[in-house]
Short mmCIF file of C-alpha atoms in Angstrom, two decimals:
data_model
loop_
_atom_site.label_atom_id
_atom_site.label_comp_id
_atom_site.label_asym_id
_atom_site.label_seq_id
_atom_site.Cartn_x
_atom_site.Cartn_y
_atom_site.Cartn_z
CA UNK A 1 27.87 65.79 62.37
CA UNK A 2 26.76 62.29 61.64
CA UNK A 3 23.89 61.23 59.49
CA UNK A 4 20.64 61.59 61.38
CA UNK A 5 18.30 58.67 61.11
CA UNK A 6 15.31 59.42 63.25
CA UNK A 7 11.58 58.97 62.68
CA UNK A 8 9.70 61.90 61.23
CA UNK A 9 7.19 61.76 64.08
CA UNK A 10 10.04 62.46 66.50
CA UNK A 11 11.19 65.46 64.47
CA UNK A 12 7.62 66.69 64.49
CA UNK A 13 7.54 66.50 68.26
CA UNK A 14 10.82 68.41 68.64
CA UNK A 15 8.93 71.66 68.13
CA UNK A 16 6.58 70.70 70.93
CA UNK A 17 9.48 69.92 73.24
CA UNK A 18 11.09 73.24 72.30
CA UNK A 19 7.89 75.14 73.04
CA UNK A 20 7.67 73.39 76.38
CA UNK A 21 11.32 74.15 77.26
CA UNK A 22 10.86 77.83 76.30
CA UNK A 23 7.89 78.10 78.66
CA UNK A 24 9.73 76.28 81.46
CA UNK A 25 12.78 78.46 80.97
CA UNK A 26 10.63 81.61 81.18
CA UNK A 27 9.12 80.25 84.39
CA UNK A 28 12.65 79.74 85.79
CA UNK A 29 12.24 75.98 86.06
CA UNK A 30 15.63 74.33 85.61
CA UNK A 31 14.89 70.62 85.58
CA UNK A 32 11.94 68.52 84.45
CA UNK A 33 11.29 64.80 84.64
CA UNK A 34 10.33 62.69 81.64
CA UNK A 35 6.91 62.05 83.19
CA UNK A 36 6.19 65.77 83.63
CA UNK A 37 7.31 66.39 80.05
CA UNK A 38 5.17 63.48 78.86
CA UNK A 39 2.19 64.89 80.66
CA UNK A 40 2.65 68.26 78.99
CA UNK A 41 2.86 66.82 75.49
CA UNK A 42 0.36 63.99 75.87
CA UNK A 43 2.76 61.06 75.42
CA UNK A 44 4.01 58.36 77.71
CA UNK A 45 7.33 58.91 79.55
CA UNK A 46 9.05 56.04 77.69
CA UNK A 47 8.32 57.76 74.35
CA UNK A 48 9.73 61.05 75.66
CA UNK A 49 12.92 59.34 76.79
CA UNK A 50 13.23 57.59 73.44
CA UNK A 51 12.62 60.80 71.45
CA UNK A 52 15.25 62.76 73.34
CA UNK A 53 17.77 59.92 73.34
CA UNK A 54 18.19 60.32 69.57
CA UNK A 55 20.06 63.53 70.23
CA UNK A 56 22.34 62.55 73.08
CA UNK A 57 22.22 61.72 76.77
CA UNK A 58 20.44 64.55 78.56
CA UNK A 59 18.49 63.04 81.41
CA UNK A 60 20.02 62.47 84.81
CA UNK A 61 18.43 59.93 87.05
CA UNK A 62 16.65 61.58 89.96
CA UNK A 63 17.22 65.07 88.58
CA UNK A 64 15.49 64.98 85.19
CA UNK A 65 16.31 66.94 82.07
CA UNK A 66 18.25 70.20 82.15
CA UNK A 67 15.85 72.74 80.62
CA UNK A 68 18.43 75.26 79.35
CA UNK A 69 20.67 72.68 77.76
CA UNK A 70 17.79 70.97 75.98
CA UNK A 71 16.27 74.25 74.90
CA UNK A 72 19.50 75.21 73.16
CA UNK A 73 20.18 71.76 71.80
CA UNK A 74 16.73 71.36 70.23
CA UNK A 75 16.77 74.88 68.85
CA UNK A 76 20.15 74.05 67.28
CA UNK A 77 18.78 70.84 65.80
CA UNK A 78 15.74 72.64 64.40
CA UNK A 79 18.01 75.27 62.92
CA UNK A 80 16.34 78.15 64.75
CA UNK A 81 19.28 79.47 66.74
CA UNK A 82 19.89 81.85 63.85
CA UNK A 83 17.27 84.40 62.82
CA UNK A 84 15.56 83.43 59.56
CA UNK A 85 14.32 86.23 57.31
CA UNK A 86 10.93 85.48 55.79
CA UNK A 87 8.83 87.05 53.02
CA UNK A 88 5.12 86.52 52.45
CA UNK A 89 3.94 86.33 48.85
CA UNK A 90 0.22 87.04 48.40
CA UNK A 91 -1.24 89.66 50.74
CA UNK A 92 -4.86 88.50 50.79
CA UNK A 93 -6.68 87.77 54.05
CA UNK A 94 -4.41 84.92 55.07
CA UNK A 95 -1.20 86.69 53.99
CA UNK A 96 -2.19 89.74 55.98
CA UNK A 97 -3.00 87.64 59.03
CA UNK A 98 0.41 85.94 58.89
CA UNK A 99 2.19 89.25 58.32
CA UNK A 100 1.14 90.37 61.77
CA UNK A 101 1.20 86.95 63.45
CA UNK A 102 2.80 87.48 66.85
CA UNK A 103 3.96 83.88 67.29
CA UNK A 104 6.97 84.10 64.94
CA UNK A 105 9.17 86.54 66.83
CA UNK A 106 10.40 84.43 69.73
CA UNK A 107 10.78 81.31 67.58
CA UNK A 108 13.52 82.68 65.33
CA UNK A 109 11.55 84.01 62.36
CA UNK A 110 11.33 87.60 61.16
CA UNK A 111 8.93 88.69 58.44
CA UNK A 112 10.78 91.38 56.48
CA UNK A 113 8.69 91.89 53.31
CA UNK A 114 5.37 91.19 51.64
CA UNK A 115 4.65 90.86 47.93
CA UNK A 116 1.46 91.27 45.91
CA UNK A 117 0.46 92.30 42.41
CA UNK A 118 -2.56 94.45 43.30
CA UNK A 119 -1.61 98.11 42.66
CA UNK A 120 -3.62 99.29 45.67
CA UNK A 121 -1.61 97.09 48.03
CA UNK A 122 1.88 97.87 46.72
CA UNK A 123 3.60 100.43 48.90
CA UNK A 124 1.51 99.63 51.98
CA UNK A 125 3.25 99.20 55.27
CA UNK A 126 1.73 96.87 57.86
CA UNK A 127 3.37 96.83 61.30
CA UNK A 128 6.52 98.22 59.70
CA UNK A 129 6.61 95.56 56.96
CA UNK A 130 6.52 96.94 53.43
CA UNK A 131 4.48 95.41 50.59
CA UNK A 132 6.37 95.29 47.30
CA UNK A 133 5.28 94.58 43.75
CA UNK A 134 5.78 90.97 42.76
CA UNK A 135 7.94 92.32 39.93
CA UNK A 136 10.55 93.21 42.50
CA UNK A 137 10.63 89.69 43.97
CA UNK A 138 14.18 88.74 42.97
CA UNK A 139 15.62 92.17 43.73
CA UNK A 140 14.20 92.47 47.25
CA UNK A 141 14.86 88.86 48.20
CA UNK A 142 18.52 89.24 47.29
CA UNK A 143 18.85 92.66 48.92
CA UNK A 144 17.19 91.57 52.18
CA UNK A 145 18.87 88.13 52.17
CA UNK A 146 15.49 86.41 52.55
CA UNK A 147 15.74 82.61 52.82
CA UNK A 148 12.18 81.50 53.61
CA UNK A 149 8.92 82.20 51.80
CA UNK A 150 5.37 81.88 53.06
CA UNK A 151 3.23 81.40 49.97
CA UNK A 152 -0.38 82.60 50.24
CA UNK A 153 -1.22 83.36 46.61
CA UNK A 154 -4.12 81.85 44.66
CA UNK A 155 -3.40 78.42 43.16
CA UNK A 156 -3.12 79.86 39.66
CA UNK A 157 -0.10 82.00 40.54
CA UNK A 158 1.92 79.24 42.17
CA UNK A 159 3.84 77.68 39.29
CA UNK A 160 5.28 80.90 37.93
CA UNK A 161 6.40 82.01 41.38
CA UNK A 162 8.04 78.66 42.13
CA UNK A 163 9.95 78.84 38.87
CA UNK A 164 11.22 82.29 39.76
CA UNK A 165 12.14 81.29 43.32
CA UNK A 166 14.18 78.35 42.07
CA UNK A 167 16.49 80.76 40.28
CA UNK A 168 17.45 82.65 43.41
CA UNK A 169 18.82 81.69 46.77
CA UNK A 170 15.56 80.87 48.56
CA UNK A 171 15.86 77.76 50.72
CA UNK A 172 12.38 76.85 51.83
CA UNK A 173 8.71 77.50 51.20
CA UNK A 174 5.77 77.15 53.56
CA UNK A 175 2.97 76.66 51.08
CA UNK A 176 -0.60 77.67 51.96
CA UNK A 177 -1.63 78.16 48.32
CA UNK A 178 -3.72 75.00 48.09
CA UNK A 179 -1.70 73.46 45.28
CA UNK A 180 0.35 70.52 46.53
CA UNK A 181 4.02 71.10 45.72
CA UNK A 182 6.90 68.65 45.75
CA UNK A 183 10.24 69.62 47.24
CA UNK A 184 13.46 69.08 45.37
CA UNK A 185 17.10 68.98 46.36
CA UNK A 186 17.59 72.75 46.35
CA UNK A 187 14.24 73.97 47.58
CA UNK A 188 12.49 72.46 50.60
CA UNK A 189 8.72 72.80 50.61
CA UNK A 190 6.21 72.21 53.38
CA UNK A 191 2.57 72.11 52.30
CA UNK A 192 -0.01 73.34 54.79
CA UNK A 193 -3.63 72.59 54.03
CA UNK A 194 -6.19 73.71 56.58
CA UNK A 195 -8.92 71.46 55.15
CA UNK A 196 -6.51 68.57 55.68
CA UNK A 197 -6.18 69.54 59.34
CA UNK A 198 -9.96 69.47 59.67
CA UNK A 199 -10.10 66.09 57.92
CA UNK A 200 -7.59 64.65 60.35
CA UNK A 201 -9.83 65.87 63.14
CA UNK A 202 -12.98 64.34 61.64
CA UNK A 203 -11.11 61.08 61.05
CA UNK A 204 -10.37 60.75 64.75
CA UNK A 205 -13.89 61.82 65.68
CA UNK A 206 -15.51 59.39 63.24
CA UNK A 207 -13.26 56.49 64.20
CA UNK A 208 -12.84 57.20 67.90
CA UNK A 209 -14.06 53.80 68.98
CA UNK A 210 -12.16 51.89 66.36
CA UNK A 211 -8.83 53.57 66.00
CA UNK A 212 -6.02 52.14 68.08
CA UNK A 213 -3.44 54.79 68.80
CA UNK A 214 0.09 53.86 67.87
CA UNK B 1 -16.38 47.93 61.48
CA UNK B 2 -13.24 46.42 62.91
CA UNK B 3 -10.65 48.16 64.99
CA UNK B 4 -8.36 50.18 62.75
CA UNK B 5 -4.69 49.79 63.47
CA UNK B 6 -2.81 51.85 60.93
CA UNK B 7 0.17 54.19 61.25
CA UNK B 8 -0.60 57.86 61.84
CA UNK B 9 1.57 58.81 58.87
CA UNK B 10 -0.77 56.81 56.62
CA UNK B 11 -3.81 58.60 58.02
CA UNK B 12 -2.03 61.87 57.39
CA UNK B 13 -1.52 60.93 53.77
CA UNK B 14 -5.18 59.96 53.29
CA UNK B 15 -6.07 63.63 52.88
CA UNK B 16 -3.45 63.92 50.15
CA UNK B 17 -4.84 60.88 48.36
CA UNK B 18 -8.35 62.31 48.68
CA UNK B 19 -7.24 65.65 47.24
CA UNK B 20 -5.60 63.83 44.37
CA UNK B 21 -8.69 61.69 43.68
CA UNK B 22 -10.95 64.78 43.75
CA UNK B 23 -8.76 66.46 41.13
CA UNK B 24 -8.63 63.32 38.98
CA UNK B 25 -12.38 62.88 39.25
CA UNK B 26 -12.94 66.48 38.15
CA UNK B 27 -10.64 65.84 35.18
CA UNK B 28 -12.76 62.79 34.27
CA UNK B 29 -9.87 60.38 34.83
CA UNK B 30 -11.27 57.01 35.95
CA UNK B 31 -8.19 54.94 36.73
CA UNK B 32 -4.71 55.72 38.03
CA UNK B 33 -1.69 53.51 38.60
CA UNK B 34 0.20 53.37 41.88
CA UNK B 35 3.25 54.90 40.21
CA UNK B 36 1.28 57.88 38.90
CA UNK B 37 -0.27 58.36 42.33
CA UNK B 38 3.16 58.02 43.94
CA UNK B 39 4.54 60.64 41.61
CA UNK B 40 1.78 63.06 42.51
CA UNK B 41 2.30 62.68 46.25
CA UNK B 42 6.07 62.30 46.27
CA UNK B 43 6.28 58.77 47.59
CA UNK B 44 7.39 55.51 46.09
CA UNK B 45 4.75 53.21 44.50
CA UNK B 46 5.28 50.48 47.10
CA UNK B 47 4.37 52.91 49.88
CA UNK B 48 1.21 53.97 48.02
CA UNK B 49 0.15 50.34 47.59
CA UNK B 50 0.81 49.68 51.26
CA UNK B 51 -1.09 52.78 52.43
CA UNK B 52 -4.17 51.94 50.40
CA UNK B 53 -4.07 48.24 51.26
CA UNK B 54 -4.97 49.09 54.87
CA UNK B 55 -8.47 49.90 53.69
CA UNK B 56 -9.21 47.02 51.34
CA UNK B 57 -8.25 45.68 47.94
CA UNK B 58 -8.72 48.50 45.43
CA UNK B 59 -6.04 48.12 42.79
CA UNK B 60 -6.48 45.91 39.75
CA UNK B 61 -3.38 44.70 37.99
CA UNK B 62 -2.96 46.45 34.65
CA UNK B 63 -5.86 48.79 35.26
CA UNK B 64 -4.82 50.66 38.41
CA UNK B 65 -7.02 52.20 41.08
CA UNK B 66 -10.63 53.12 40.47
CA UNK B 67 -10.75 56.87 41.16
CA UNK B 68 -14.45 57.17 42.06
CA UNK B 69 -14.46 54.18 44.39
CA UNK B 70 -11.37 55.35 46.23
CA UNK B 71 -12.58 58.92 46.41
CA UNK B 72 -15.74 57.79 48.17
CA UNK B 73 -14.01 55.22 50.33
CA UNK B 74 -11.36 57.64 51.62
CA UNK B 75 -13.91 60.37 52.17
CA UNK B 76 -15.93 57.87 54.20
CA UNK B 77 -12.87 56.89 56.24
CA UNK B 78 -12.01 60.52 56.91
CA UNK B 79 -15.59 61.15 57.96
CA UNK B 80 -16.17 63.89 55.37
CA UNK B 81 -19.03 62.35 53.42
CA UNK B 82 -21.34 64.24 55.71
CA UNK B 83 -21.26 68.05 55.89
CA UNK B 84 -19.64 69.29 59.11
CA UNK B 85 -20.84 72.60 60.51
CA UNK B 86 -18.01 74.73 61.84
CA UNK B 87 -17.80 77.89 63.97
CA UNK B 88 -14.79 80.18 64.29
CA UNK B 89 -14.12 81.68 67.71
CA UNK B 90 -11.94 84.81 67.61
CA UNK B 91 -12.45 87.08 64.61
CA UNK B 92 -9.02 88.70 64.47
CA UNK B 93 -6.90 88.67 61.31
CA UNK B 94 -6.52 84.91 61.19
CA UNK B 95 -10.16 84.22 62.13
CA UNK B 96 -11.33 86.57 59.40
CA UNK B 97 -9.04 84.93 56.86
CA UNK B 98 -10.36 81.48 57.73
CA UNK B 99 -13.97 82.70 57.69
CA UNK B 100 -13.67 83.40 53.98
CA UNK B 101 -11.23 80.59 53.13
CA UNK B 102 -12.46 79.07 49.88
CA UNK B 103 -10.82 75.68 50.38
CA UNK B 104 -13.36 74.35 52.90
CA UNK B 105 -16.44 74.12 50.71
CA UNK B 106 -15.65 71.14 48.52
CA UNK B 107 -14.01 69.21 51.35
CA UNK B 108 -17.14 68.83 53.48
CA UNK B 109 -16.85 71.77 55.87
CA UNK B 110 -19.25 74.69 56.19
CA UNK B 111 -18.48 77.71 58.34
CA UNK B 112 -21.83 78.78 59.80
CA UNK B 113 -20.96 81.28 62.53
CA UNK B 114 -18.22 83.44 64.00
CA UNK B 115 -17.81 84.56 67.62
CA UNK B 116 -15.95 87.48 69.17
CA UNK B 117 -16.24 89.70 72.21
CA UNK B 118 -15.43 93.04 70.57
CA UNK B 119 -18.66 95.10 70.44
CA UNK B 120 -17.72 96.58 67.05
CA UNK B 121 -17.48 93.12 65.47
CA UNK B 122 -20.66 91.61 66.89
CA UNK B 123 -23.47 91.73 64.35
CA UNK B 124 -21.11 91.87 61.34
CA UNK B 125 -21.79 89.62 58.43
CA UNK B 126 -18.86 88.43 56.31
CA UNK B 127 -19.72 86.48 53.16
CA UNK B 128 -23.09 85.69 54.69
CA UNK B 129 -21.60 84.41 57.96
CA UNK B 130 -22.79 86.24 61.06
CA UNK B 131 -20.53 87.23 63.95
CA UNK B 132 -22.13 86.64 67.35
CA UNK B 133 -21.18 87.71 70.85
CA UNK B 134 -19.17 85.09 72.69
CA UNK B 135 -21.92 85.23 75.33
CA UNK B 136 -24.19 83.46 72.87
CA UNK B 137 -21.73 80.62 72.28
CA UNK B 138 -23.75 77.77 73.82
CA UNK B 139 -27.06 79.00 72.42
CA UNK B 140 -25.91 79.37 68.80
CA UNK B 141 -23.83 76.17 68.77
CA UNK B 142 -26.86 74.17 69.93
CA UNK B 143 -29.26 75.95 67.59
CA UNK B 144 -27.03 75.56 64.52
CA UNK B 145 -25.91 72.02 65.49
CA UNK B 146 -22.25 73.02 65.19
CA UNK B 147 -19.82 70.15 65.84
CA UNK B 148 -16.41 71.61 65.00
CA UNK B 149 -14.66 74.73 66.27
CA UNK B 150 -11.75 76.64 64.79
CA UNK B 151 -10.14 78.46 67.69
CA UNK B 152 -8.32 81.69 66.81
CA UNK B 153 -8.55 83.63 70.07
CA UNK B 154 -5.59 85.00 72.04
CA UNK B 155 -3.93 82.47 74.34
CA UNK B 156 -5.42 84.09 77.42
CA UNK B 157 -9.00 83.33 76.37
CA UNK B 158 -8.44 79.66 75.61
CA UNK B 159 -9.04 77.94 78.94
CA UNK B 160 -12.41 79.54 79.65
CA UNK B 161 -13.67 78.74 76.16
CA UNK B 162 -12.51 75.13 76.37
CA UNK B 163 -14.31 74.71 79.67
CA UNK B 164 -17.51 76.05 78.12
CA UNK B 165 -17.17 73.89 75.00
CA UNK B 166 -16.77 70.75 77.09
CA UNK B 167 -20.25 71.27 78.50
CA UNK B 168 -21.95 71.22 75.11
CA UNK B 169 -21.99 68.83 72.21
CA UNK B 170 -18.90 70.05 70.34
CA UNK B 171 -16.81 67.17 69.00
CA UNK B 172 -13.56 68.66 67.80
CA UNK B 173 -11.39 71.74 67.92
CA UNK B 174 -8.79 72.94 65.45
CA UNK B 175 -6.64 75.07 67.69
CA UNK B 176 -4.65 78.01 66.27
CA UNK B 177 -4.57 79.88 69.59
CA UNK B 178 -0.92 79.14 70.32
CA UNK B 179 -1.60 77.35 73.61
CA UNK B 180 -0.98 73.63 73.27
CA UNK B 181 -4.11 71.72 74.28
CA UNK B 182 -4.54 68.05 75.07
CA UNK B 183 -7.50 66.13 73.72
CA UNK B 184 -9.65 64.00 75.97
CA UNK B 185 -12.15 61.23 75.39
CA UNK B 186 -15.05 63.53 74.57
CA UNK B 187 -13.34 66.36 72.76
CA UNK B 188 -10.77 65.80 70.02
CA UNK B 189 -8.24 68.60 69.58
CA UNK B 190 -5.76 69.25 66.79
CA UNK B 191 -3.15 71.89 67.51
CA UNK B 192 -1.89 73.93 64.58
CA UNK B 193 1.19 76.04 65.14
CA UNK B 194 2.54 77.96 62.18
CA UNK B 195 5.92 78.56 63.84
CA UNK B 196 6.18 74.80 64.23
CA UNK B 197 5.61 74.40 60.50
CA UNK B 198 8.45 76.85 59.84
CA UNK B 199 10.68 74.99 62.30
CA UNK B 200 10.06 71.72 60.51
CA UNK B 201 11.13 73.45 57.32
CA UNK B 202 14.32 74.87 58.84
CA UNK B 203 15.11 71.47 60.34
CA UNK B 204 15.13 69.90 56.89
CA UNK B 205 17.07 72.83 55.43
CA UNK B 206 19.67 72.78 58.20
CA UNK B 207 20.08 69.02 58.11
CA UNK B 208 19.60 68.39 54.42
CA UNK B 209 22.91 66.59 54.04
CA UNK B 210 22.57 64.56 57.18
CA UNK B 211 19.01 63.53 57.39
CA UNK B 212 18.12 60.16 55.97
CA UNK B 213 14.48 60.06 54.91
CA UNK B 214 12.45 57.21 56.32
#
């Protein structure tokens, strides 16, 4: 595999392409043109062709893109052809919502454990997923071979948990805890901030007449 | 105001800068250098200077950036100096979690109503926020002057709700419903997909040795 040197915005769109190819595949559609794809994602066809060209030559003139091949290729690139085991730390409202979130299953993610430090939550089972004491974090993560963490604790608990996670074989964290975290070489971190999503929305609303889309 | 022509990635980072300036302001720190800011956000100082230069000349050599001025300026750019009234449609697990999400308050967003069609949820009050029947959507949105919607319904309910929202004065939708929606001139839409966030994480984990950061 060669070094990949592609814009982050393209990588971001890969998930959208994948979602589109999954739906097409389920609808038994075998080929799609760049303009149909563009229409689905809200881009122009030239951008779609450019995005997909980073990963090889897939389109065939007059026929379009092969849905199955691209579905597998993009899934491979995104690393979701394997099943990733995920734990959720912090079983408050958001943690509980994500524990039962139906959208993970067919995208290659399986929630296998929850963690909390409230005695009345430990030992619960929600949709077959057990809630463990945070004291058992290292033990259960190793035993279940968990590689990804969804972090939904209060801000104040974040630093200690990160320190503990760095000592075991966790590979990535999706961080909803409201404290901005920096990734390092060993541990990849993706910060999700729902207020930020709303701010991006109000930016485009407030500047709709002035902002030139790139 | 002139036409704004700045990269989307910069706009994305504005929320991070704002968050940083809010924290600094609360800690009574008045000035910050580009390298300290860069360190906080995980960028290089040159990128920070470039990002902020799109919006005017704020830095002063030897003194750094004025925290209060930038806090207000960025908040103004993001459109969050006013208070936005928000309704949540779909009071399942995720809707309930967002209804009580503490992070909205100090960022300019106020949840004022929830909507659902389950008879046992209608009439509930959670943290002072009332849950209305979806039949009352238009009436309550007009009465409360709600401009933003957080959509947490099942996929199947999305299209009907969007059609109804287009007929009233709603300006933006943050869409968690799992069905990818395209914005139009009148209604801005931001799609949030938690599986997509996990996929972005597994991409960077799977390609950590090959991906060159831009």
